[in-house]
Amino acid sequence: MPLYSEKVMDHFRNPRNVGVIEDADGVGEVGNAKCGDIMKIYLKIDDDVITDVKFETFGCGSAIASSSMATELIKGKPVAEAMELTNKAVAEALDGLPDYKMHCSVLAEEAIKNALDDYYEKKAKKAGQPDKTEQ
């Protein structure tokens, strides 16, 4: 049995949604000092729906594949649904990861949740500021 599924290899060799969103509505970054993986997720959100998502990942093939699959799983979804994403769902969508690489799917989940938290913080801050036309 191969170590990695065909889906893992496909998302590693042909990652989806790679890049940066300059005017992102939410950005989340996580890293694992033990393995050296670093993930950064950028979200563009309109009417509480994720209209675009990009990632930058420095790490192993499993980390890149997990980032790629996670972005595919949340693109076009409502923010509330994206908040429910689990590392298990990412790993299952990749047809599994070796046990010692499951932390990569955890990082993908955490990066997305950090980006969504950042979005909520920016949204709350914007809502709390008085409209400049009212001053």
CSV table of C-alpha atoms in Angstrom, one decimal:
chain,number,residue,atom,x,y,z
A,1,MET,CA,0.0,0.0,0.0
A,2,PRO,CA,1.4,3.4,-0.9
A,3,LEU,CA,2.3,5.8,1.9
A,4,TYR,CA,0.2,8.6,0.4
A,5,SER,CA,-3.1,8.5,-1.4
A,6,GLU,CA,-3.5,9.7,-5.0
A,7,LYS,CA,-5.4,12.7,-3.7
A,8,VAL,CA,-2.6,13.7,-1.4
A,9,MET,CA,-0.1,13.4,-4.3
A,10,ASP,CA,-2.4,15.3,-6.6
A,11,HIS,CA,-2.9,18.2,-4.2
A,12,PHE,CA,0.9,18.2,-3.5
A,13,ARG,CA,1.8,18.3,-7.1
A,14,ASN,CA,-1.0,20.5,-8.3
A,15,PRO,CA,-2.0,22.6,-5.3
A,16,ARG,CA,-5.2,24.7,-5.6
A,17,ASN,CA,-5.6,28.3,-4.5
A,18,VAL,CA,-1.9,29.1,-4.0
A,19,GLY,CA,-1.1,32.7,-3.5
A,20,VAL,CA,-1.8,35.9,-1.6
A,21,ILE,CA,-5.0,38.0,-1.4
A,22,GLU,CA,-3.6,41.6,-0.9
A,23,ASP,CA,-6.8,43.0,0.5
A,24,ALA,CA,-7.8,39.9,2.4
A,25,ASP,CA,-10.8,40.2,4.8
A,26,GLY,CA,-9.1,37.6,7.1
A,27,VAL,CA,-5.6,36.2,7.4
A,28,GLY,CA,-4.5,33.4,9.6
A,29,GLU,CA,-1.0,32.0,10.1
A,30,VAL,CA,0.1,29.0,12.1
A,31,GLY,CA,3.4,27.1,12.5
A,32,ASN,CA,4.7,24.0,14.1
A,33,ALA,CA,8.3,24.5,15.3
A,34,LYS,CA,8.8,20.7,15.7
A,35,CYS,CA,8.3,19.9,12.0
A,36,GLY,CA,8.9,23.3,10.5
A,37,ASP,CA,5.6,23.6,8.7
A,38,ILE,CA,4.2,27.2,8.3
A,39,MET,CA,0.8,27.9,6.8
A,40,LYS,CA,-0.8,31.2,6.0
A,41,ILE,CA,-4.5,31.4,4.8
A,42,TYR,CA,-6.1,34.5,3.1
A,43,LEU,CA,-9.8,34.9,2.9
A,44,LYS,CA,-12.0,37.2,0.8
A,45,ILE,CA,-15.5,37.3,2.2
A,46,ASP,CA,-18.7,38.9,0.8
A,47,ASP,CA,-22.0,38.8,2.7
A,48,ASP,CA,-20.5,36.2,5.1
A,49,VAL,CA,-19.6,33.8,2.2
A,50,ILE,CA,-16.0,32.9,1.4
A,51,THR,CA,-15.7,34.1,-2.2
A,52,ASP,CA,-11.9,33.5,-2.5
A,53,VAL,CA,-9.3,31.8,-0.5
A,54,LYS,CA,-5.5,31.5,-1.0
A,55,PHE,CA,-2.7,29.9,0.9
A,56,GLU,CA,1.1,30.0,1.3
A,57,THR,CA,2.6,27.0,2.9
A,58,PHE,CA,6.2,26.2,3.7
A,59,GLY,CA,6.5,22.6,4.6
A,60,CYS,CA,6.2,19.0,3.5
A,61,GLY,CA,4.0,17.5,0.9
A,62,SER,CA,1.3,16.6,3.5
A,63,ALA,CA,1.2,20.2,4.7
A,64,ILE,CA,0.8,21.5,1.1
A,65,ALA,CA,-1.8,19.0,0.3
A,66,SER,CA,-3.7,19.7,3.5
A,67,SER,CA,-3.7,23.4,2.8
A,68,SER,CA,-4.8,22.9,-0.7
A,69,MET,CA,-7.7,20.6,0.2
A,70,ALA,CA,-8.8,22.8,3.2
A,71,THR,CA,-9.1,25.8,0.9
A,72,GLU,CA,-11.1,23.7,-1.6
A,73,LEU,CA,-13.4,22.6,1.2
A,74,ILE,CA,-14.3,26.1,2.4
A,75,LYS,CA,-14.4,28.1,-0.9
A,76,GLY,CA,-17.9,29.3,-1.7
A,77,LYS,CA,-19.1,28.3,1.8
A,78,PRO,CA,-20.8,30.5,4.4
A,79,VAL,CA,-18.4,31.6,7.1
A,80,ALA,CA,-20.4,29.7,9.8
A,81,GLU,CA,-20.0,26.5,7.8
A,82,ALA,CA,-16.2,27.0,7.3
A,83,MET,CA,-15.8,27.5,11.1
A,84,GLU,CA,-17.0,23.8,11.4
A,85,LEU,CA,-14.2,22.5,9.3
A,86,THR,CA,-12.2,19.8,11.2
A,87,ASN,CA,-8.8,18.3,10.6
A,88,LYS,CA,-10.5,15.0,10.3
A,89,ALA,CA,-12.6,16.3,7.4
A,90,VAL,CA,-9.5,17.5,5.6
A,91,ALA,CA,-7.7,14.2,6.1
A,92,GLU,CA,-10.8,12.2,5.0
A,93,ALA,CA,-11.1,14.4,1.8
A,94,LEU,CA,-7.5,13.5,1.1
A,95,ASP,CA,-8.3,9.8,1.5
A,96,GLY,CA,-6.3,9.7,4.6
A,97,LEU,CA,-2.9,10.8,5.9
A,98,PRO,CA,-0.3,8.7,7.7
A,99,ASP,CA,-0.7,9.0,11.5
A,100,TYR,CA,2.6,10.9,11.8
A,101,LYS,CA,1.4,13.5,9.3
A,102,MET,CA,-2.0,14.2,10.8
A,103,HIS,CA,-0.6,17.3,12.4
A,104,CYS,CA,-0.6,18.8,8.9
A,105,SER,CA,-4.4,18.6,8.7
A,106,VAL,CA,-4.6,20.1,12.2
A,107,LEU,CA,-2.5,23.1,11.1
A,108,ALA,CA,-4.8,23.6,8.1
A,109,GLU,CA,-7.8,23.7,10.3
A,110,GLU,CA,-6.1,26.1,12.8
A,111,ALA,CA,-4.9,28.4,10.0
A,112,ILE,CA,-8.5,28.7,8.6
A,113,LYS,CA,-10.0,29.2,12.0
A,114,ASN,CA,-7.4,31.9,12.7
A,115,ALA,CA,-8.2,33.6,9.4
A,116,LEU,CA,-11.9,33.5,10.3
A,117,ASP,CA,-11.2,34.9,13.8
A,118,ASP,CA,-9.2,37.7,12.1
A,119,TYR,CA,-12.2,38.4,9.8
A,120,TYR,CA,-14.6,38.6,12.8
A,121,GLU,CA,-12.2,40.9,14.7
A,122,LYS,CA,-11.9,43.2,11.7
A,123,LYS,CA,-15.7,43.2,11.1
A,124,ALA,CA,-16.4,44.0,14.8
A,125,LYS,CA,-13.8,46.8,14.8
A,126,LYS,CA,-15.3,48.2,11.6
A,127,ALA,CA,-18.8,48.0,13.1
A,128,GLY,CA,-17.7,49.7,16.3
A,129,GLN,CA,-16.2,52.7,14.6
A,130,PRO,CA,-18.4,55.7,13.8
A,131,ASP,CA,-19.2,56.4,10.2
A,132,LYS,CA,-17.0,59.2,9.0
A,133,THR,CA,-20.0,60.9,7.4
A,134,GLU,CA,-21.6,61.2,10.8
A,135,GLN,CA,-18.8,63.2,12.3
